[in-house]
Amino acid sequence: MRTPWSPRERGLGSASARLRSAVAGLGPVRAELGYGVFLSYSGERDRRWLPELRHVIEKQSRPWYKPPRIRVFLDKTGVSIGPELWGKIEAGLARSDWLVVLASPEARASVWVDREIAWWLEHRSAQTILLVVTAGRLVWDEHRGDWDPELSTALPARLAGKFQQQPVWKTVDLRPHGDAGFSPDVDGVAFGVASVVRGLPEDELRSEGLRDTRRNLRTARIAAAVLGCLLLIASTLSVVAVLSRAEATRQRDQAVVQQLVNQSSSLTGRDPFAARVKALAAWRIDPSPETRFAVLHASVDPAAGVLSHSVPVDSVAFSPDGRTVASGGGDGVVRLWRTRTQRTTGRPLIGHHQGITSIAFAPDGRTLASSGFDGTVRLWDVARGTQIGAPLNARSGVVHSVAFGRDGRTLVTVDSETLRVWDPATHRRIGRPLDGEGEFLAMNPDGSRVAFTADEGGVQLWDTDSRAPMGRPSKDPGTVVTSLSFSPDGATFATADIDGRLRWWDMSTKTPIGEPIASPATGIRSVTFSPDGAMLAAAYEDGAVRLWDLRRRAQVGGPLIGHTTTARAVAFSPDGSVLASSSEDTAVRLWDMRTLRQAEAPIDTGGQGSAALSPDGRTLAVVGSGETVSFRNVATRRRGDDPLVRDAYEVEPDLAFRADSAVLAIGSDGLRLWDVATRRPLGEPLLDAGEAGALSFGPDGRTLVSGGPDSVRVWDLSTRPPTGTALGARSVAVALRPDGRALATVTEDDTVAFWDMATHRRVAGTPIDHTAQITAVAWSPDGTTLATASRDDTVRLWDAATHERIGAPLRGHRGGVTSVVFSPDGKTLATGGNDHTVRLWDVATERQIGDPLQGHVAGVTGVAFPPGGKRLISWAQDGTARQWNVEATADPVRSLCVWAGGAFTTDRWREAVPPGPESRPLCPP
């Protein structure tokens, strides 16, 4: 039980009060000069908790920034280690105001406690001794006026008879502590001691502590507020510094990005590989519309690389795996290059004394044969870059061509008029030479067929194995054949004459297949078949390389322009994806055949009028001759069953597929729906008469809009029979927004009117901007943008919300734009025109992507993207539909990475990007 600090008999209160008053007057001074309290104790039990008691006494009710009001001297632990221990304890006693004796049986028996009490009684008053019972007990005997010697088990013996009246003491309470123990009430003891030492009642001391605590809290709050302000200022300055650094980094990166974009544009013709690396690096640093267009521009450019020599280059060949390109120059040196990186590999092959005329890889790709003007043929170890054995000496002047046999065990060489067969292992000639009767023209890749010129402009073919002519010469009177190429399957060959005409021949009959192909330029120096035999590449004296589709006898796209003078040789990679051309301008150029070129053969539509592609991209419906509508399978390019309808049309019909591709609407002088699968009409005509020349289905197939010179009608196809609502407007073009909630129609003044489909009311219109008739309109997939095409040769983009024009008109077509469509992702716009071209546009930057897609020989009447957006289909008045590979526009970054095939390494970043921006993977895995 806790004993309060209070006197036990009458008169003690006034003495205690006088004592406290005296102490209160001296305490603050002495506390600053020495110790307020000296703690005397004995025993390990008290030793454990007294440091905490000292701490609480000293710290109670004082600000953290001021010294203690009461300093406490703790016996033994309060002195430094040294030989004069008692001297130090004595010094502590001398500087203390109060002696606090922790009474216990251990203290009663302690010599040190007894000695400290003896010193105090000699030099101080017993009235300044405070007793704290930590164990045992103290009992005051009122009759004796002293301590009960038998019952006071905690009283040090020297204190017997020293008190004139009952003194103040305190028994330490024990509080529960932990699961099974108790601990002293340190706070209670500390406040009790402090109240006596300072001369203040305990409740007043606690109030003072509360005031001090509040003052401390206020001080702490003020300090915290100040620190918070300082922290806020520091944080703000730190954020400003971080933002400043970030802005500086951003501006630096932007400068680097602009530099990379400019360099990519300037390098396109000179170093396409570097141009693509720089464009891709710019995109990785800042994926913006500008850098995406730079990647687009680089990825659609057919130029894939430039292999630079110092002399004119006469020959070029690919290794069997297509990874290596070999080129031979007029200096007699053969160089090897990596197809992807356009960097040399290994050492130059040096041995010939004059220019290289021909090079060929062995079937296994390990050996290379080269022939030259020095009359020799040399074999090379490709991996080591060393010559294999002595040269094969024809001893007859220039060796024009060299080829390995199918199994690589024979080597065929041809000089001016002689063919020789060699064993490449022994370097010895096999059999007798074959003497031709004309000049050498060409040899097929495996050396089994050789062509020489014949009399009267013909060609004589020879079989290498039998060393005999293959029938009679081909006849083409009045022509001079300048180059020849054998088809990969050996069934045909192609020739070019001095007038620039191309002919395709049947190998077995030596008769031409079809009429000659007229070329826009003369001076064809070399021709070669593509690996699939469908195309022919020709090198011209004007430096251009042109591709020809043999089946349709038309040029594929525009000429590949890059060489500055005569192109001498052309060669396809084994997979047909790359074309190499060599030139007198000392360069070999690589062309990417997958970039925005016509895919496969054209589709013969059988008609020159309207057409529509089904939403699934599988079927093309075409208005043909005789007022018929027929279908073409896009994949097989074959015509379907009999024509869908044989009605007589007074005006050109318009076609539109429902979203599920199952229903076709045909509008002309009337409007009817047809079931595509059964080729039968669905119900009665929506219109028996009246022109319906523009059609657009809603996304759910329940709504059809038809336009015409009389009125625009909205048809509800969910009713039986369908009902139509006239909008009271005329239009030659209509387009429902992809969500079906809005309609765009072309007005008589060549603007566009916008209609709310819920109310069938006109809500807005575009300003007059086109200077000629609007021919077509198209919504972006998200419905935020509208594109209009016009006979004024322009395409304009409109904001669907504000109905204001976006940017400048898209210009490029000549003769009027006839059709327009957005890609499925809305990033690319395709247009067709009367100039026979199809053009692609980047919507974000409003710039044309690459060169026009050329192939049609009449005005383009329609364009459409099948699902996925990797292909584009166009149809024209020439009776054909053509498919174009536009995968690069769907995902230009992936397209470049696929093209690079792992060549865009970290080293390429370091080579292409100036110091500063953090290195990033050009093509992450």
Coordinates of C-alpha atoms in Angstrom, one line a residue, residues 4-526:
P4 CA 1.3 9.5 1.3
W5 CA 3.9 12.1 2.0
S6 CA 2.3 13.5 5.1
P7 CA 3.1 14.0 8.8
R8 CA 1.7 11.5 11.3
E9 CA 1.3 13.8 14.4
R10 CA 0.2 17.3 15.3
G11 CA 2.7 20.1 14.6
L12 CA 4.5 18.2 12.0
G13 CA 2.6 19.9 9.2
S14 CA 3.9 23.4 10.1
A15 CA 7.4 22.1 10.4
S16 CA 7.2 20.4 7.0
A17 CA 5.8 23.5 5.5
R18 CA 8.6 25.6 6.9
L19 CA 11.1 23.0 5.5
R20 CA 9.5 23.0 2.1
S21 CA 9.5 26.8 2.1
A22 CA 13.2 26.9 3.0
V23 CA 14.0 24.3 0.4
A24 CA 11.9 26.1 -2.2
G25 CA 14.1 29.2 -1.7
L26 CA 17.3 27.3 -2.0
G27 CA 16.4 24.5 -4.4
P28 CA 16.6 26.3 -7.7
V29 CA 20.0 27.8 -6.8
R30 CA 21.5 24.6 -5.5
A31 CA 20.0 22.6 -8.4
E32 CA 22.0 24.7 -10.7
L33 CA 25.2 24.5 -8.5
G34 CA 25.1 20.8 -7.4
Y35 CA 22.6 18.0 -6.9
G36 CA 19.1 18.3 -5.6
V37 CA 19.0 14.6 -4.5
F38 CA 21.5 12.0 -3.4
L39 CA 20.2 8.4 -3.8
S40 CA 21.6 5.9 -1.3
Y41 CA 20.7 2.3 -1.8
S42 CA 22.0 -1.2 -1.6
G43 CA 21.1 -4.4 -3.4
E44 CA 20.8 -5.6 -7.0
R45 CA 17.0 -5.3 -6.9
D46 CA 17.0 -1.6 -6.4
R47 CA 20.0 -1.1 -8.8
R48 CA 17.8 -2.2 -11.8
W49 CA 15.2 0.5 -11.5
L50 CA 17.0 3.5 -9.9
P51 CA 18.4 4.8 -13.2
E52 CA 14.8 5.1 -14.4
L53 CA 13.9 6.9 -11.2
R54 CA 16.7 9.3 -11.6
H55 CA 15.7 10.0 -15.2
V56 CA 12.0 10.6 -14.3
I57 CA 13.0 12.9 -11.3
E58 CA 15.3 15.0 -13.6
K59 CA 13.0 15.1 -16.6
Q60 CA 9.7 15.7 -14.9
S61 CA 8.0 18.9 -16.0
R62 CA 10.8 20.5 -17.8
P63 CA 11.1 21.6 -21.4
W64 CA 13.3 19.5 -23.6
Y65 CA 15.5 22.5 -24.3
K66 CA 16.2 23.4 -20.6
P67 CA 18.5 21.7 -18.0
P68 CA 16.8 19.6 -15.2
R69 CA 15.3 21.5 -12.2
I70 CA 16.5 18.7 -10.0
R71 CA 19.8 16.9 -10.5
V72 CA 20.2 13.4 -9.0
F73 CA 23.4 11.8 -7.7
L74 CA 23.1 8.0 -7.9
D75 CA 25.5 6.2 -5.5
K76 CA 28.4 4.4 -7.2
T77 CA 26.9 4.7 -10.7
G78 CA 27.0 8.5 -10.5
V79 CA 30.8 8.6 -10.0
S80 CA 33.6 7.8 -12.3
I81 CA 35.8 4.8 -11.8
G82 CA 38.9 5.6 -9.8
P83 CA 40.9 4.7 -6.6
E84 CA 39.3 7.5 -4.5
L85 CA 35.7 6.1 -4.6
W86 CA 34.7 7.4 -1.2
G87 CA 36.2 10.8 -1.9
K88 CA 33.9 11.1 -5.0
I89 CA 30.9 9.9 -3.0
E90 CA 31.6 12.4 -0.3
A91 CA 31.9 15.1 -2.9
G92 CA 28.5 14.1 -4.2
L93 CA 27.0 14.2 -0.7
A94 CA 28.5 17.6 -0.1
R95 CA 26.9 19.0 -3.3
S96 CA 23.4 17.5 -2.5
D97 CA 20.4 19.1 -0.7
W98 CA 18.5 16.0 0.1
L99 CA 19.5 12.4 1.0
V100 CA 17.0 9.9 -0.2
V101 CA 17.6 6.5 1.5
L102 CA 16.1 3.6 -0.2
A103 CA 15.3 1.6 2.9
S104 CA 15.4 -2.2 2.7
P105 CA 16.9 -5.1 4.6
E106 CA 19.8 -4.9 2.2
A107 CA 20.3 -1.2 2.9
R108 CA 20.0 -1.9 6.7
A109 CA 23.0 -4.3 6.4
S110 CA 25.0 -2.1 3.9
V111 CA 28.3 -0.5 5.1
W112 CA 28.2 2.0 2.3
V113 CA 24.6 3.1 3.2
D114 CA 25.6 3.4 6.9
R115 CA 28.7 5.5 6.0
E116 CA 26.7 7.8 3.7
I117 CA 24.0 8.4 6.5
A118 CA 26.8 9.0 9.0
W119 CA 28.3 11.6 6.8
W120 CA 25.0 13.3 6.3
L121 CA 24.1 13.4 10.0
E122 CA 27.5 14.9 10.7
H123 CA 27.2 17.6 8.0
R124 CA 23.5 18.0 7.4
S125 CA 20.2 17.7 9.4
A126 CA 18.2 14.6 9.7
Q127 CA 15.3 16.8 8.6
T128 CA 16.7 16.6 5.0
I129 CA 16.6 12.8 4.9
L130 CA 13.8 11.2 2.9
L131 CA 13.0 7.5 3.3
V132 CA 11.7 5.4 0.5
V133 CA 10.8 1.8 1.5
T134 CA 11.6 -0.6 -1.3
A135 CA 11.4 -3.8 0.8
G136 CA 10.7 -4.7 4.4
R137 CA 8.9 -2.1 6.4
L138 CA 9.2 0.9 8.8
V139 CA 7.1 1.2 11.9
W140 CA 7.1 4.4 14.1
D141 CA 6.4 3.9 17.8
E142 CA 4.4 6.8 19.1
H143 CA 5.0 6.1 22.7
R144 CA 8.8 5.9 22.3
G145 CA 8.9 8.7 19.8
D146 CA 11.2 6.6 17.7
W147 CA 11.3 3.7 15.3
D148 CA 10.2 0.3 16.6
P149 CA 13.5 -1.6 16.4
E150 CA 11.9 -5.0 16.0
L151 CA 9.2 -4.3 13.5
S152 CA 11.3 -1.8 11.3
T153 CA 13.1 -4.4 9.2
A154 CA 14.1 -1.8 6.6
L155 CA 15.6 0.8 8.9
P156 CA 19.3 1.5 8.8
A157 CA 20.6 1.3 12.4
R158 CA 22.3 4.7 12.3
L159 CA 18.9 6.4 11.9
A160 CA 17.5 5.1 15.2
G161 CA 16.9 8.0 17.6
K162 CA 17.8 10.6 15.0
F163 CA 14.3 12.0 14.3
Q164 CA 12.7 14.2 16.9
Q165 CA 9.3 13.5 15.4
Q166 CA 7.8 11.1 12.9
P167 CA 9.5 11.8 9.6
V168 CA 8.1 11.6 6.1
W169 CA 8.6 8.3 4.2
K170 CA 7.1 6.5 1.3
T171 CA 6.5 2.9 0.5
V172 CA 7.0 1.9 -3.2
D173 CA 3.9 0.4 -4.8
L174 CA 4.3 -2.5 -7.2
R175 CA 2.4 -2.5 -10.5
P176 CA 1.7 -5.5 -12.7
H177 CA 4.3 -5.9 -15.3
G178 CA 4.3 -8.5 -18.1
D179 CA 2.6 -11.9 -17.8
A180 CA 3.9 -12.9 -14.3
G181 CA 5.8 -10.0 -12.7
F182 CA 5.6 -6.6 -11.0
S183 CA 7.5 -3.3 -11.3
P184 CA 7.9 -0.3 -9.0
D185 CA 5.7 2.7 -9.5
V186 CA 8.5 4.9 -10.6
D187 CA 6.3 7.9 -11.5
G188 CA 4.7 7.9 -8.0
V189 CA 8.1 7.9 -6.2
A190 CA 9.6 10.5 -8.6
F191 CA 6.7 12.9 -8.0
G192 CA 6.8 12.3 -4.3
V193 CA 10.5 13.1 -4.1
A194 CA 10.2 16.1 -6.4
S195 CA 7.3 17.6 -4.4
V196 CA 9.4 17.6 -1.2
V197 CA 12.6 18.7 -2.8
R198 CA 10.9 21.6 -4.6
G199 CA 8.6 22.5 -1.7
L200 CA 5.4 22.1 -3.8
P201 CA 2.4 20.0 -3.1
E202 CA 2.3 17.0 -5.3
D203 CA -1.0 18.0 -7.0
E204 CA 0.5 21.4 -7.7
L205 CA 3.6 19.8 -9.1
R206 CA 1.5 17.7 -11.4
S207 CA -0.4 20.8 -12.5
E208 CA 2.8 22.5 -13.2
G209 CA 3.9 19.5 -15.1
L210 CA 0.7 19.7 -17.1
R211 CA 1.3 23.4 -17.8
D212 CA 4.9 22.6 -18.8
T213 CA 3.6 19.8 -20.9
R214 CA 1.2 22.1 -22.7
R215 CA 3.9 24.7 -23.0
N216 CA 6.2 22.1 -24.4
L217 CA 3.5 20.9 -26.8
R218 CA 3.0 24.5 -27.9
T219 CA 6.7 24.9 -28.3
A220 CA 6.8 21.6 -30.1
R221 CA 4.0 22.6 -32.3
I222 CA 5.6 25.9 -33.2
A223 CA 8.9 24.1 -33.8
A224 CA 7.1 21.5 -35.8
A225 CA 5.3 24.2 -37.8
V226 CA 8.6 26.0 -38.4
L227 CA 10.3 22.7 -39.3
G228 CA 7.3 21.9 -41.5
C229 CA 7.6 25.2 -43.3
L230 CA 11.3 24.7 -43.7
L231 CA 10.6 21.2 -44.9
L232 CA 7.9 22.5 -47.3
I233 CA 10.3 25.1 -48.6
A234 CA 13.1 22.5 -48.9
S235 CA 10.7 20.1 -50.6
T236 CA 9.4 22.8 -52.9
L237 CA 12.9 23.7 -53.8
S238 CA 13.7 20.1 -54.3
V239 CA 10.7 19.5 -56.5
V240 CA 11.5 22.7 -58.4
A241 CA 15.1 21.3 -58.8
V242 CA 13.8 17.9 -59.9
L243 CA 11.3 19.5 -62.3
S244 CA 14.0 21.8 -63.6
R245 CA 16.3 18.8 -64.2
A246 CA 13.4 16.9 -65.8
E247 CA 12.6 19.9 -68.0
A248 CA 16.2 20.2 -69.0
T249 CA 16.3 16.5 -69.7
R250 CA 13.1 16.8 -71.7
Q251 CA 14.4 19.7 -73.8
R252 CA 17.7 17.9 -74.3
D253 CA 15.9 14.7 -75.4
Q254 CA 13.6 16.7 -77.7
A255 CA 16.6 18.3 -79.4
V256 CA 18.1 14.8 -79.9
V257 CA 14.8 13.5 -81.2
Q258 CA 14.5 16.3 -83.7
Q259 CA 18.1 15.7 -84.8
L260 CA 17.4 12.0 -85.2
V261 CA 14.3 12.7 -87.2
N262 CA 16.1 15.1 -89.5
Q263 CA 19.0 12.7 -90.0
S264 CA 16.6 9.8 -90.7
S265 CA 14.9 11.8 -93.4
S266 CA 18.2 12.8 -95.0
L267 CA 19.7 9.3 -94.9
T268 CA 16.7 7.6 -96.5
G269 CA 18.3 7.5 -99.9
R270 CA 22.0 7.2 -98.9
D271 CA 21.9 4.8 -95.9
P272 CA 18.4 3.3 -95.4
F273 CA 19.6 1.0 -92.5
A274 CA 20.9 4.0 -90.6
A275 CA 17.8 6.0 -91.4
R276 CA 15.6 3.2 -89.9
V277 CA 17.8 3.0 -86.8
K278 CA 17.6 6.7 -86.2
A279 CA 13.8 6.9 -86.7
L280 CA 13.2 4.0 -84.4
A281 CA 15.5 5.5 -81.7
A282 CA 13.6 8.8 -81.9
W283 CA 10.4 6.9 -81.4
R284 CA 11.8 5.1 -78.3
I285 CA 12.9 8.4 -76.8
D286 CA 9.6 10.2 -77.5
P287 CA 6.7 8.2 -78.9
S288 CA 5.0 11.1 -80.5
P289 CA 3.0 11.5 -83.8
E290 CA 6.1 13.1 -85.3
T291 CA 8.4 10.3 -84.5
R292 CA 5.8 7.7 -85.5
F293 CA 5.7 9.3 -88.9
A294 CA 9.5 9.2 -89.1
V295 CA 9.3 5.4 -88.4
L296 CA 6.5 5.1 -91.0
H297 CA 8.5 7.0 -93.6
A298 CA 11.5 4.8 -93.0
S299 CA 9.5 1.5 -92.9
V300 CA 7.6 2.1 -96.1
D301 CA 10.6 3.2 -98.1
P302 CA 11.5 0.3 -100.4
A303 CA 15.2 1.2 -100.1
A304 CA 16.6 -1.2 -97.5
G305 CA 20.4 -0.6 -97.8
V306 CA 23.3 0.8 -99.7
L307 CA 26.5 -1.3 -100.1
S308 CA 29.2 1.1 -101.1
H309 CA 32.1 0.3 -103.4
S310 CA 34.8 2.6 -104.8
V311 CA 34.3 1.4 -108.4
P312 CA 31.4 0.4 -110.6
V313 CA 29.8 -2.9 -109.6
D314 CA 28.9 -5.5 -112.3
S315 CA 27.7 -8.5 -110.3
V316 CA 25.7 -9.3 -107.2
A317 CA 24.5 -12.6 -105.6
F318 CA 22.8 -13.8 -102.5
S319 CA 23.9 -16.8 -100.4
P320 CA 21.4 -19.7 -100.3
D321 CA 20.2 -18.7 -96.8
G322 CA 19.8 -15.0 -97.9
R323 CA 21.8 -13.7 -95.0
T324 CA 24.8 -12.7 -97.1
V325 CA 25.2 -10.6 -100.2
A326 CA 28.3 -10.9 -102.4
S327 CA 29.2 -8.1 -104.8
G328 CA 32.0 -7.8 -107.3
G329 CA 33.5 -4.6 -108.6
G330 CA 35.6 -3.3 -111.4
D331 CA 38.7 -3.4 -109.1
G332 CA 38.6 -7.2 -109.1
V333 CA 37.6 -7.4 -105.4
V334 CA 34.6 -9.4 -104.1
R335 CA 33.0 -8.1 -101.0
L336 CA 30.7 -9.9 -98.6
W337 CA 27.9 -8.1 -96.7
R338 CA 25.3 -8.9 -94.1
T339 CA 21.9 -8.5 -95.7
R340 CA 20.2 -7.2 -92.5
T341 CA 22.9 -4.8 -91.2
Q342 CA 24.4 -3.8 -94.6
R343 CA 27.9 -4.1 -93.0
T344 CA 30.8 -6.0 -94.5
T345 CA 31.6 -9.4 -93.1
G346 CA 35.1 -10.9 -93.2
R347 CA 37.9 -9.8 -95.4
P348 CA 37.5 -8.7 -99.0
L349 CA 38.3 -11.5 -101.5
I350 CA 41.3 -10.3 -103.4
G351 CA 42.8 -12.3 -106.3
H352 CA 41.5 -11.2 -109.7
H353 CA 43.7 -8.8 -111.7
Q354 CA 40.7 -7.2 -113.4
G355 CA 37.0 -6.5 -112.9
I356 CA 34.5 -9.1 -111.7
T357 CA 32.0 -10.4 -114.2
S358 CA 30.0 -12.9 -112.2
I359 CA 29.7 -14.5 -108.8
A360 CA 27.9 -17.5 -107.5
F361 CA 27.5 -19.4 -104.2
A362 CA 27.7 -23.1 -103.9
P363 CA 24.5 -24.8 -102.7
D364 CA 25.8 -25.2 -99.2
G365 CA 26.8 -21.5 -99.0
R366 CA 30.4 -22.3 -97.9
T367 CA 32.1 -21.7 -101.2
L368 CA 31.9 -18.8 -103.6
A369 CA 33.0 -18.8 -107.2
S370 CA 33.9 -15.6 -109.1
S371 CA 34.8 -14.9 -112.7
G372 CA 36.6 -11.9 -114.2
F373 CA 37.9 -10.0 -117.1
D374 CA 41.3 -11.6 -116.4
G375 CA 40.0 -14.9 -117.8
T376 CA 40.1 -16.8 -114.5
V377 CA 37.6 -18.4 -112.2
R378 CA 38.5 -18.4 -108.5
L379 CA 37.0 -20.4 -105.6
W380 CA 36.8 -18.9 -102.1
D381 CA 36.2 -20.2 -98.6
V382 CA 33.5 -17.9 -97.4
A383 CA 34.1 -18.3 -93.7
R384 CA 37.9 -17.8 -93.9
G385 CA 37.9 -15.3 -96.8
T386 CA 40.7 -17.2 -98.5
Q387 CA 41.2 -18.6 -102.0
I388 CA 40.8 -22.3 -102.4
G389 CA 43.6 -23.7 -104.6
A390 CA 44.8 -22.2 -107.9
P391 CA 42.5 -20.3 -110.2
L392 CA 40.7 -22.1 -113.0
N393 CA 42.2 -20.6 -116.2
A394 CA 39.9 -20.6 -119.2
R395 CA 42.7 -19.3 -121.5
S396 CA 40.2 -17.6 -123.7
G397 CA 39.8 -14.1 -122.5
V398 CA 36.9 -12.9 -120.4
V399 CA 34.8 -15.4 -118.4
H400 CA 31.3 -14.0 -118.5
S401 CA 29.4 -16.3 -116.1
V402 CA 29.9 -18.9 -113.5
A403 CA 27.4 -21.3 -111.8
F404 CA 27.5 -24.3 -109.5
G405 CA 25.6 -27.5 -110.4
R406 CA 22.6 -28.6 -108.3
D407 CA 24.7 -30.7 -106.0
G408 CA 27.7 -28.4 -105.9
R409 CA 30.0 -31.1 -107.5
T410 CA 30.3 -29.3 -110.8
L411 CA 31.1 -25.8 -111.9
V412 CA 30.0 -24.3 -115.2
T413 CA 31.8 -21.3 -116.8
V414 CA 31.1 -19.5 -120.0
D415 CA 33.3 -17.1 -121.9
S416 CA 32.3 -15.4 -125.1
E417 CA 31.4 -18.5 -127.1
T418 CA 32.5 -21.5 -125.0
L419 CA 31.0 -23.4 -122.1
R420 CA 33.2 -25.5 -119.8
V421 CA 32.4 -27.8 -116.9
W422 CA 34.8 -28.2 -114.0
D423 CA 35.3 -30.3 -110.9
P424 CA 35.6 -27.8 -108.1
A425 CA 37.2 -30.4 -105.9
T426 CA 40.1 -31.1 -108.3
H427 CA 40.0 -27.9 -110.3
R428 CA 40.1 -30.0 -113.5
R429 CA 37.9 -29.7 -116.5
I430 CA 35.2 -32.3 -117.1
G431 CA 34.7 -33.4 -120.7
R432 CA 35.1 -31.3 -123.8
P433 CA 34.2 -27.6 -124.1
L434 CA 31.0 -26.6 -125.8
D435 CA 31.3 -24.0 -128.5
G436 CA 28.3 -21.8 -129.0
E437 CA 27.5 -20.1 -132.2
G438 CA 26.6 -16.6 -130.8
E439 CA 27.4 -14.4 -127.9
F440 CA 26.7 -15.5 -124.4
L441 CA 23.5 -14.2 -122.8
A442 CA 22.8 -16.0 -119.6
M443 CA 23.0 -19.2 -117.6
N444 CA 20.5 -20.6 -115.2
P445 CA 21.4 -20.8 -111.4
D446 CA 22.4 -24.5 -111.5
G447 CA 24.3 -24.2 -114.8
S448 CA 22.1 -26.8 -116.6
R449 CA 20.9 -24.3 -119.2
V450 CA 22.9 -21.7 -121.2
A451 CA 21.6 -19.2 -123.7
F452 CA 23.5 -17.7 -126.7
T453 CA 22.3 -15.3 -129.3
A454 CA 21.2 -16.7 -132.6
D455 CA 20.8 -15.4 -136.1
E456 CA 17.9 -13.1 -136.9
G457 CA 17.5 -11.9 -133.3
G458 CA 16.7 -15.3 -131.9
V459 CA 18.1 -17.2 -128.9
Q460 CA 19.7 -20.6 -128.9
L461 CA 19.5 -22.7 -125.7
W462 CA 21.9 -25.4 -124.8
D463 CA 21.7 -28.3 -122.4
T464 CA 24.9 -28.5 -120.3
D465 CA 24.7 -32.1 -119.4
S466 CA 24.3 -33.3 -123.0
R467 CA 26.3 -30.4 -124.4
A468 CA 23.7 -30.2 -127.2
P469 CA 21.3 -27.5 -128.4
M470 CA 17.8 -27.6 -127.0
G471 CA 15.8 -27.7 -130.3
R472 CA 15.8 -24.9 -132.7
P473 CA 16.5 -21.2 -131.8
S474 CA 13.6 -19.0 -130.8
K475 CA 12.6 -16.5 -133.5
D476 CA 12.1 -12.8 -133.0
P477 CA 13.0 -11.1 -136.3
G478 CA 14.3 -7.6 -136.2
T479 CA 15.1 -7.6 -132.5
V480 CA 18.4 -7.6 -130.7
V481 CA 18.3 -9.5 -127.4
T482 CA 20.4 -7.7 -124.7
S483 CA 19.6 -9.8 -121.6
L484 CA 17.9 -13.1 -120.7
S485 CA 16.8 -14.8 -117.5
F486 CA 15.6 -18.4 -116.8
S487 CA 12.5 -18.9 -114.6
P488 CA 13.1 -20.8 -111.3
D489 CA 11.0 -23.8 -112.5
G490 CA 12.9 -24.0 -115.8
A491 CA 9.6 -23.9 -117.8
T492 CA 10.0 -20.4 -119.2
F493 CA 12.6 -17.7 -119.9
A494 CA 12.4 -13.9 -120.4
T495 CA 14.3 -11.7 -122.7
A496 CA 14.8 -8.0 -123.1
D497 CA 15.7 -6.3 -126.4
I498 CA 17.5 -3.2 -127.4
D499 CA 14.2 -1.3 -127.6
G500 CA 13.3 -2.0 -124.0
R501 CA 10.6 -4.6 -124.8
L502 CA 10.2 -7.6 -122.6
R503 CA 9.1 -11.0 -123.8
W504 CA 8.1 -14.2 -121.9
W505 CA 8.9 -17.5 -123.7
D506 CA 7.8 -21.1 -123.3
M507 CA 11.0 -23.2 -122.9
S508 CA 9.7 -26.3 -124.6
T509 CA 8.2 -24.7 -127.7
K510 CA 10.5 -21.6 -127.9
T511 CA 7.4 -19.5 -128.6
P512 CA 6.5 -16.2 -126.9
I513 CA 3.8 -16.2 -124.3
G514 CA 1.4 -13.4 -125.1
E515 CA 2.4 -10.0 -126.6
P516 CA 5.6 -8.2 -125.7
I517 CA 5.6 -6.0 -122.6
A518 CA 6.2 -2.4 -123.6
S519 CA 8.6 -0.7 -121.2
P520 CA 8.6 3.1 -120.6
A521 CA 12.4 3.2 -121.0
T522 CA 15.0 1.5 -123.3
G523 CA 18.4 0.1 -122.4
I524 CA 17.7 -2.9 -120.2
R525 CA 21.0 -4.2 -119.0
S526 CA 19.8 -7.2 -116.9

